[in-house]
Short mmCIF file of C-alpha atoms in Angstrom, two decimals:
data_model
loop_
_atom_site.label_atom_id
_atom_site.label_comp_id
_atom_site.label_asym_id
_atom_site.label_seq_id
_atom_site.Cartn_x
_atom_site.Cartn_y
_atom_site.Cartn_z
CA UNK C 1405 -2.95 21.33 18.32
CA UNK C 1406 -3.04 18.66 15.71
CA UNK C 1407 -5.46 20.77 13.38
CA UNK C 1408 -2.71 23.70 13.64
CA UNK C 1409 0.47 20.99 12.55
CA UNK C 1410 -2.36 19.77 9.68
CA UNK C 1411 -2.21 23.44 8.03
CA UNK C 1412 0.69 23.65 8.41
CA UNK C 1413 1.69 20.98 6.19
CA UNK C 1414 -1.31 22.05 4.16
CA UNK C 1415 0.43 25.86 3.48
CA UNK C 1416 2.84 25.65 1.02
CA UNK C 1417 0.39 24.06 -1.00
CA UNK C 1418 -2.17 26.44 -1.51
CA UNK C 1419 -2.82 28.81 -3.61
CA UNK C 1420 -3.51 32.17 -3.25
CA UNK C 1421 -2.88 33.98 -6.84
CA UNK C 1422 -6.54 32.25 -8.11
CA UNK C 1423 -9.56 34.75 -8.22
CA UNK C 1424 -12.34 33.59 -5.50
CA UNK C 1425 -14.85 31.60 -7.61
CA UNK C 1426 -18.35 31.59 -6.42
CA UNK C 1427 -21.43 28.90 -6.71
CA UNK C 1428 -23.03 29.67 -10.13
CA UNK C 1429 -20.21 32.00 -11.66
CA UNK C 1430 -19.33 31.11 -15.24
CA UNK C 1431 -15.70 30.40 -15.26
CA UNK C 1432 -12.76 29.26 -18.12
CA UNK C 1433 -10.19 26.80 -16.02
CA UNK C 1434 -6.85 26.95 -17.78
CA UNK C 1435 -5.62 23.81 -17.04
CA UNK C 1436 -2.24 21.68 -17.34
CA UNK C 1437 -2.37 18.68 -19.11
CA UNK C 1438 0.28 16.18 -20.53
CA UNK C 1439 -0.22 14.16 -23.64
CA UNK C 1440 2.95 11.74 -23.36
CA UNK C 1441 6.24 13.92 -22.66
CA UNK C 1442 3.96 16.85 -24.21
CA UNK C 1443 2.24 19.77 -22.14
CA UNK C 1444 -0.26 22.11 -23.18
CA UNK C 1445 -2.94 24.32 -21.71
CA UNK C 1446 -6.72 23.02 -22.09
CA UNK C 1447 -9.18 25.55 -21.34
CA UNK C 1448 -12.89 24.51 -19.85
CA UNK C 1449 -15.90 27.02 -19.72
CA UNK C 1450 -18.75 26.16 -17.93
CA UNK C 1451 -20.88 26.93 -14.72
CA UNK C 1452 -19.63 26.57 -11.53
CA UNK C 1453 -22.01 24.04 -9.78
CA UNK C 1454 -20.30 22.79 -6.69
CA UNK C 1455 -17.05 23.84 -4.62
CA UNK C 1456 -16.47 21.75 -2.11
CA UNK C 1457 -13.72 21.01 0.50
CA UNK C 1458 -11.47 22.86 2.82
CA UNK C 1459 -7.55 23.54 3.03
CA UNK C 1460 -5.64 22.24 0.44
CA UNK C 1461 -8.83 19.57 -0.40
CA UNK C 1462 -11.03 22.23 -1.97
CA UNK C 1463 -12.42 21.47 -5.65
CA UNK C 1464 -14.87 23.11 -8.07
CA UNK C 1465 -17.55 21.11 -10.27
CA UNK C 1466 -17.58 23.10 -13.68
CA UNK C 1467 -20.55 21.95 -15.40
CA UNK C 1468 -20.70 22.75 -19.50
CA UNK C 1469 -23.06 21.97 -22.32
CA UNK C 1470 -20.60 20.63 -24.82
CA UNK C 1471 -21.49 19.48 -28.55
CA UNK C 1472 -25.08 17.71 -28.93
CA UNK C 1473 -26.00 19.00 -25.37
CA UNK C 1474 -24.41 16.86 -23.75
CA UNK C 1475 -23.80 17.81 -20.23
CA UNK C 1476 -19.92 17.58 -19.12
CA UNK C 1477 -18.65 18.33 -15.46
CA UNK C 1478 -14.97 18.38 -14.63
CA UNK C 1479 -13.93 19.20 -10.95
CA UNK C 1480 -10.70 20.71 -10.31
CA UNK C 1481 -8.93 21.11 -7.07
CA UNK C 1482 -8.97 24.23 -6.42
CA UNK C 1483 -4.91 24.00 -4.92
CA UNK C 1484 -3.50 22.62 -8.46
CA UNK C 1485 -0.49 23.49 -9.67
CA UNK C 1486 -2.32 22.26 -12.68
CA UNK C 1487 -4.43 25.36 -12.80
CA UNK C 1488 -2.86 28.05 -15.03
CA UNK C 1489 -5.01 30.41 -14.39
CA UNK C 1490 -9.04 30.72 -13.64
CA UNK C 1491 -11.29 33.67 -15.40
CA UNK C 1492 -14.00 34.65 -14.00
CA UNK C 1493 -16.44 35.69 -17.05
CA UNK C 1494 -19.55 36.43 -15.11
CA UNK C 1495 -21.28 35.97 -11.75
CA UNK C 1496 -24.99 34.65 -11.14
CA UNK C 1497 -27.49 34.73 -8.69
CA UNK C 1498 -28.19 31.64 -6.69
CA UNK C 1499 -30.02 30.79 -4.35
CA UNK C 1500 -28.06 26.88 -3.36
CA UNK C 1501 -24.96 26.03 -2.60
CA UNK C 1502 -25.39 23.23 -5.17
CA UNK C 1503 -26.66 23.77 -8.72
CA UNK C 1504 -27.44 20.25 -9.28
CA UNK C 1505 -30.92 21.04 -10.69
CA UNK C 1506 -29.33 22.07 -13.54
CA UNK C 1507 -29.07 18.94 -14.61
CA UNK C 1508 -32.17 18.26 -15.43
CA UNK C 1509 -32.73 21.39 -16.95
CA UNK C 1510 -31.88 22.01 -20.34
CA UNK C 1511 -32.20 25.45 -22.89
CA UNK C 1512 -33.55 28.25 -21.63
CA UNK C 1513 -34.65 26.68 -18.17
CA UNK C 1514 -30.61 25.70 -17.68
CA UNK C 1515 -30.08 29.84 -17.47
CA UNK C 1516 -28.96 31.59 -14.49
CA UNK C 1517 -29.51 35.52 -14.05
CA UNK C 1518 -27.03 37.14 -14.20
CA UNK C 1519 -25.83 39.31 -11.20
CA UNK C 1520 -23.35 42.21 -11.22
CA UNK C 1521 -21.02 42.83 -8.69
CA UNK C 1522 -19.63 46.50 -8.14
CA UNK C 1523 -16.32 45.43 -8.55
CA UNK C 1524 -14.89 42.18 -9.37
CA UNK C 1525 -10.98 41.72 -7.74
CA UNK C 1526 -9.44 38.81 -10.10
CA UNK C 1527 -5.99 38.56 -8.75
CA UNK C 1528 -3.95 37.76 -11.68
CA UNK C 1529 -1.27 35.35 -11.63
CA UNK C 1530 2.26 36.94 -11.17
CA UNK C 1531 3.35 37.31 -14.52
CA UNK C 1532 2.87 33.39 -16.18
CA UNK C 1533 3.72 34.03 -19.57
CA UNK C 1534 1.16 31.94 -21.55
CA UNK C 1535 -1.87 34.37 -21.53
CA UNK C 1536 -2.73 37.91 -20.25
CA UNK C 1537 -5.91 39.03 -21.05
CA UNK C 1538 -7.93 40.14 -18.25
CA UNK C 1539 -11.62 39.96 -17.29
CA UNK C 1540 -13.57 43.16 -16.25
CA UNK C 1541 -16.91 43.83 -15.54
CA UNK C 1542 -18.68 47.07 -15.47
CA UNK C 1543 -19.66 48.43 -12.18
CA UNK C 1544 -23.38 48.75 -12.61
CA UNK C 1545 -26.31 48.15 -9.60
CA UNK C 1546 -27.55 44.90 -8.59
CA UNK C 1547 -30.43 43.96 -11.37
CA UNK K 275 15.64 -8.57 5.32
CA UNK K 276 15.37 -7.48 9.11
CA UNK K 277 14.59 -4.10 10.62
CA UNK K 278 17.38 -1.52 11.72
CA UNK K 279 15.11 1.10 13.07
CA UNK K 280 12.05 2.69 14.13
CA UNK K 281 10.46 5.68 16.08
CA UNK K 282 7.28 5.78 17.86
CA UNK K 283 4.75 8.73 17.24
CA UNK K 284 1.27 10.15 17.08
CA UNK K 285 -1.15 10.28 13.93
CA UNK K 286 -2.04 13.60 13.55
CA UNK K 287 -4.51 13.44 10.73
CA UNK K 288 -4.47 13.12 7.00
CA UNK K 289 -4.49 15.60 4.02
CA UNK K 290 -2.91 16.05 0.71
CA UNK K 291 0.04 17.38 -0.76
CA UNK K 292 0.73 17.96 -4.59
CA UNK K 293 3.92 16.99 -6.07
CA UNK K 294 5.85 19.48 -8.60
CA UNK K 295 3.66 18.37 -11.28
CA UNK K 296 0.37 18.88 -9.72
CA UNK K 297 -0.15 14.57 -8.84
CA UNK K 298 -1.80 14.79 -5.55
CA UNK K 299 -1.07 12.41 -3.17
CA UNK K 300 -2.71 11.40 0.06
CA UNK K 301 -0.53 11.22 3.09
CA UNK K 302 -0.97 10.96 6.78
CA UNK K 303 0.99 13.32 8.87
CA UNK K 304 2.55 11.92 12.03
CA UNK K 305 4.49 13.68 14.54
CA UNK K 306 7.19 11.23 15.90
CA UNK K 307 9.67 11.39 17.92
CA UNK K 308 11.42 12.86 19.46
CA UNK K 309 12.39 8.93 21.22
CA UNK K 310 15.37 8.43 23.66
CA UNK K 311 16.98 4.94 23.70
CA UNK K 312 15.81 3.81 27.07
CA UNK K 313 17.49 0.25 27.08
CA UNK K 314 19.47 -2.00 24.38
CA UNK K 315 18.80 -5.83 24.58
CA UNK K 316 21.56 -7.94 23.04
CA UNK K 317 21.59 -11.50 22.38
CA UNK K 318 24.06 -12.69 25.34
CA UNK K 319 22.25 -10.35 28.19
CA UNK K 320 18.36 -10.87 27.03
CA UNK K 321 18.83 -13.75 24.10
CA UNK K 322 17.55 -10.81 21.16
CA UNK K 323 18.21 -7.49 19.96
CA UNK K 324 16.23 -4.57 20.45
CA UNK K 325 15.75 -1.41 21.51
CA UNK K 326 13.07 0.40 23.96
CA UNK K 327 12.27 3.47 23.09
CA UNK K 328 10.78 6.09 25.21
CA UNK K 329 8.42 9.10 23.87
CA UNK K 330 6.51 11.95 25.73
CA UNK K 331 8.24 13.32 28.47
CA UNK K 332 5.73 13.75 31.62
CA UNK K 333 5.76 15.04 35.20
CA UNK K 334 8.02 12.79 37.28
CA UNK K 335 4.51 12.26 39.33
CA UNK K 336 2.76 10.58 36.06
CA UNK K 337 5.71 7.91 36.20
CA UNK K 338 5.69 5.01 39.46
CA UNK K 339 8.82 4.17 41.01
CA UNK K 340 9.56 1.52 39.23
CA UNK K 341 8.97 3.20 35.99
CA UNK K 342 11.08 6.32 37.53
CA UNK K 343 14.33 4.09 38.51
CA UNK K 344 14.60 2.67 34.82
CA UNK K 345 14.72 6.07 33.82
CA UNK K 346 17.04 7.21 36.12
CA UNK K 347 19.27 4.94 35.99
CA UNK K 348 20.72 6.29 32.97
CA UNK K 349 19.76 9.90 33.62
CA UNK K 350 16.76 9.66 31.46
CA UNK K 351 13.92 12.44 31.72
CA UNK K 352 10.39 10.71 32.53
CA UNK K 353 8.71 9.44 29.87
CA UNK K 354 4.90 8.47 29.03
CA UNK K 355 5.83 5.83 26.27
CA UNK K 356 8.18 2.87 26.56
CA UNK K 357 8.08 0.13 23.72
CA UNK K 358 10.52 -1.84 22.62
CA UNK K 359 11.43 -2.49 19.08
CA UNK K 360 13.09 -5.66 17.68
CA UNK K 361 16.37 -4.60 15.61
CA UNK K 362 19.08 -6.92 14.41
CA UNK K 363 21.60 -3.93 15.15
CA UNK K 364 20.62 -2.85 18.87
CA UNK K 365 24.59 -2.53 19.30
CA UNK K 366 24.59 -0.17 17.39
CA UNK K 367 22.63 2.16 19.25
CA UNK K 368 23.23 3.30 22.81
CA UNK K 369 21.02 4.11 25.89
CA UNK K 370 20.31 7.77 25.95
CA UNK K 371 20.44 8.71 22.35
CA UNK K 372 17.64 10.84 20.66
CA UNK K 373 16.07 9.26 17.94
CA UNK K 374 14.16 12.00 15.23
CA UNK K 375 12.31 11.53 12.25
CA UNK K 376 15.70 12.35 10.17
CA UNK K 377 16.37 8.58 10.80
CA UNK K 378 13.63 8.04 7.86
CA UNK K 379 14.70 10.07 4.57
CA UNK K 380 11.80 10.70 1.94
CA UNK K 381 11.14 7.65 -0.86
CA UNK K 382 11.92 5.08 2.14
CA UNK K 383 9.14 2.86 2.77
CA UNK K 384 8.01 1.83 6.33
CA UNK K 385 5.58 0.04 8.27
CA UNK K 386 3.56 1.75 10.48
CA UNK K 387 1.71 -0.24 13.59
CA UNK K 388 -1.16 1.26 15.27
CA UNK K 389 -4.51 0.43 17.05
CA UNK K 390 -7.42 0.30 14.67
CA UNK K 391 -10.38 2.38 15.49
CA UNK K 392 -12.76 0.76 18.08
CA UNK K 393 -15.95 -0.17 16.25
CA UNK K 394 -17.66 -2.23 19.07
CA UNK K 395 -19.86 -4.84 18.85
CA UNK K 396 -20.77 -4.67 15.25
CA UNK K 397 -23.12 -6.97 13.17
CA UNK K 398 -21.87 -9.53 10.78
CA UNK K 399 -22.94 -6.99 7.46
CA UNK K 400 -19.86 -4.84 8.44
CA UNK K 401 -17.25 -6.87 10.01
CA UNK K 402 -17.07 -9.76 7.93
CA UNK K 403 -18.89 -8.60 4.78
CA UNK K 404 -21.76 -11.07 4.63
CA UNK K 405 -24.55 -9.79 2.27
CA UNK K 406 -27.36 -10.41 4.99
CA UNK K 407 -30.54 -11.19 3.96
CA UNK K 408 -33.33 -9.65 1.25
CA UNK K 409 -35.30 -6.67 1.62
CA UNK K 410 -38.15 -7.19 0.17
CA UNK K 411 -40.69 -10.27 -0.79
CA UNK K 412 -42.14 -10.11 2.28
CA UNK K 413 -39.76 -10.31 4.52
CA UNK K 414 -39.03 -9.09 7.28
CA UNK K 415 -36.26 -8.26 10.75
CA UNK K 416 -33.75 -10.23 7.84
CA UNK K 417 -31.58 -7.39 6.33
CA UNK K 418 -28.80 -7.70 8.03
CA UNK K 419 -28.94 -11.16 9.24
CA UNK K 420 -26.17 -13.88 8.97
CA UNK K 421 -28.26 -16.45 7.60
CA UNK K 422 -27.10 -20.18 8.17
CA UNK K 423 -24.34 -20.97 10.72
CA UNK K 424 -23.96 -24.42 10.23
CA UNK K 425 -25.40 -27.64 8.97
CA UNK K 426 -28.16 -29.59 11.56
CA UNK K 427 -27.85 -32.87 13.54
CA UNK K 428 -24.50 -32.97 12.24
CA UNK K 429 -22.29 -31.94 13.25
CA UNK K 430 -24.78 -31.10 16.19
CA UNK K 431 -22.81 -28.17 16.82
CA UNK K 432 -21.58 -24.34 15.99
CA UNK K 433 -17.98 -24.69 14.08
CA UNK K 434 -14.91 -23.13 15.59
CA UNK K 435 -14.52 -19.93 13.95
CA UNK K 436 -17.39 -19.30 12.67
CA UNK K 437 -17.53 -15.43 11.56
CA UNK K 438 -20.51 -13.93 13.92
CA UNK K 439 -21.52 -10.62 15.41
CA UNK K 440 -18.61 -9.42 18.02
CA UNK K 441 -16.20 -6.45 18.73
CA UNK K 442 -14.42 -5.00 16.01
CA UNK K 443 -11.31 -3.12 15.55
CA UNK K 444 -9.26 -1.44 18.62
CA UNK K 445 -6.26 -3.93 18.06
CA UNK K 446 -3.21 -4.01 17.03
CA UNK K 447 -2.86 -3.39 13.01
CA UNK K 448 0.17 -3.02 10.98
CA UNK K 449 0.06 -1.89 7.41
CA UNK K 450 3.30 -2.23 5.62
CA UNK K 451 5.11 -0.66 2.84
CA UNK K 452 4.16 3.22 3.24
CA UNK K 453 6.16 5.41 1.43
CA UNK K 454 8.19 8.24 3.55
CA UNK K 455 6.97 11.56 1.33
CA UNK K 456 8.38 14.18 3.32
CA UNK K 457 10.55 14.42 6.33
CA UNK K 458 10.11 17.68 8.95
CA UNK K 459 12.72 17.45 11.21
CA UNK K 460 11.74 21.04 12.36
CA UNK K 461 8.60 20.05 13.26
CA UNK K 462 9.03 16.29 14.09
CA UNK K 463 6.85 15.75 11.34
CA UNK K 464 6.73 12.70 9.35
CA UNK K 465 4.45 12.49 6.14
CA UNK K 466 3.26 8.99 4.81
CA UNK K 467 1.61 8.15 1.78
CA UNK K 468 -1.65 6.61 2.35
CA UNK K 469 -3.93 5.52 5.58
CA UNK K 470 -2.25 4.42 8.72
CA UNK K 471 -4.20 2.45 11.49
CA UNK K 472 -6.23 4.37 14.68
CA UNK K 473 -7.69 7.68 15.25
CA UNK K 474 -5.91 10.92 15.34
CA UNK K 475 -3.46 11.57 17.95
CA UNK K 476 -3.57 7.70 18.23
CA UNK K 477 0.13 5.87 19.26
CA UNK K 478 2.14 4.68 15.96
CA UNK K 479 5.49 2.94 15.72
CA UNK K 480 7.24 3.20 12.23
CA UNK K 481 9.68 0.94 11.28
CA UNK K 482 11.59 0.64 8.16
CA UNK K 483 9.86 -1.73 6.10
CA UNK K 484 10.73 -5.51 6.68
CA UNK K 485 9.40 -6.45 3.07
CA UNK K 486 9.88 -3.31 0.60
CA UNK K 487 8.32 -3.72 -2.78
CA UNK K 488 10.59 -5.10 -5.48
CA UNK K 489 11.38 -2.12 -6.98
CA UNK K 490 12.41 -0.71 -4.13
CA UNK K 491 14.66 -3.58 -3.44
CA UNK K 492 16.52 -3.87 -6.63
CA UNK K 493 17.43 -0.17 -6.00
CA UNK K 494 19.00 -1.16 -2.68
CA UNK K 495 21.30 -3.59 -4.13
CA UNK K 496 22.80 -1.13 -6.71
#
């Protein structure tokens, strides 16, 4: 009974018009940010190395190498109204539900393979404004 | 600055909620109410003001007869839950009104009193925070040991109130100054921001706040 009144509070807050991200996908966040009484859109590329959490409590560890290989990870709930939108730009194959190993890894050894999915459903956001390019992938076997 | 009100309910469990500009904040959901007004205590009959509430209505057969009769007597339906609540206004409620979560409106803050989780006999580590002793260097059985408890011949004896191993939590805890961040009257929901004492579907009173924070305060007085 008391789960049921939990999601229920939980409902209105989550979001549904975000594409399903999975462990090891490469993904660019579009996210909210304000700089004083200024707000623009920051996007963030990078693997998807962690997604963790339930309901309205569910974030994603994006890991990217930024300049001088240094290693940056930013998690993001996954429920933000924050998020403008999420693209995903290609999906790997994994064998954990955790990519922390890839943190030791740098180069070459940091790749994942990539895996192709017959179709990939990215549910665009209803019409936001800011961008609307969208991400396809061609429909070819599993590698 | 004395209470006017309160409501007794159950924790239902925490979560979070995002405002409109994507802040998350962590509230605990409680369903409360709804609370009849079982009996009002005034100064001349009792010599204080309050207010019992009652909350849970049960099978007549859950209730004894004296329990029963104080219902009864004012056509009350049998409740679980009777506690009283200290208000300087009790006249201004009367037996047999319904008390819901509207009484709380969201931005109010409130103190919420509950019964801490039961942690049983615990060590001295985690109820008072001692450090306990070193791991390594050869020594051993010592991690988690309180070390001295007092000095030797004198005083020849264990001071009064001396922190030591013993039962921990399961009493009574009240943490004040929660803000109200959403009100569901539909639902008798009540969302608070932040931890409130106990385990889920544990017994809560909230009260309005006896001590709100300044800010809070000023805003009253405009």
């Amino acid at each position: 009974m008391s789960d049921e009144l939990l999601r229920l509070v939980e409902q209105p807050h989550l979001r549904h018009d975000l594409p399903e991200v999975q462990i090891g996908d490469i993904v660019r966040v579009h996210y909210r940010i304000v700089e004083g009484n200024r707000e623009r859109v920051q996007p963030f590329q990078g693997t998807v190395i962690r997604i963790s959490g339930g309901g309205v409590n569910r974030m994603m560890t994006v890991r990217r190498i930024a300049s001088h290989g240094i290693g940056v990870e930013r998690t993001f709930p996954l429920n933000s109204p924050r998020i403008e939108k999420i693209e995903i730009l290609r999906h790997s194959r994994v064998r954990r539900a955790r990519l922390y190993y890839l943190r030791e890894r740098t180069g070459k050894k940091a790749r994942l393979k990539q895996r192709y999915v017959k179709k990939v459903a990215t549910p665009q956001p209803e019409a936001r404004p800011a961008q609307a390019e969208e991400v396809e992938q061609e429909a070819v076997s599993e590698a | 600055m004395t209470r006017t009100k309160g409501i007794i309910g159950r924790k239902i469990g925490m979560t979070q909620i995002f405002t409109e500009d994507g802040e998350m904040i962590p509230v605990t959901v409680i369903q409360a109410g709804p609370c009849y007004v079982t009996q009002v205590k005034t100064r001349e009959t009792d010599g204080y003001e309050a207010i019992q509430l009652g909350f849970e209505q049960v099978a007549p057969k859950r209730l004894n007869k004296p329990e029963l009769g104080h219902l009864r007597k004012h056509d009350l339906p049998p409740l679980r839950i009777l506690r009283e609540i200290r208000v300087e206004n009790a006249r201004q409620y009367e037996v047999g009104q319904v008390l819901t979560v509207e009484i709380f409106q969201p931005g109010e803050y409130v103190d919420v009193t509950g019964t801490s989780k039961g942690r049983g006999f615990t060590g001295v580590v985690k109820r008072w925070g001692f450090g306990g002793g070193p791991k390594t260097h050869g020594q051993s059985d010592r991690w988690r040991a309180p070390g001295s408890i007092g000095a030797g011949t004198f005083p020849g004896r264990v001071l009064p109130g001396t922190r030591m191993a013993g039962r921990m939590g399961n009493e009574k805890i009240t943490v004040r100054n929660l803000q109200v961040v959403r009100v569901d009257p539909e639902n008798h929901l009540i969302l608070v921001k932040g931890a409130v004492p106990g385990h889920k579907k544990g017994l809560v009173i909230i009260r309005d706040a006896v001590r709100p924070p300044k800010q809070a305060r000023k805003k009253q007085v405009e």
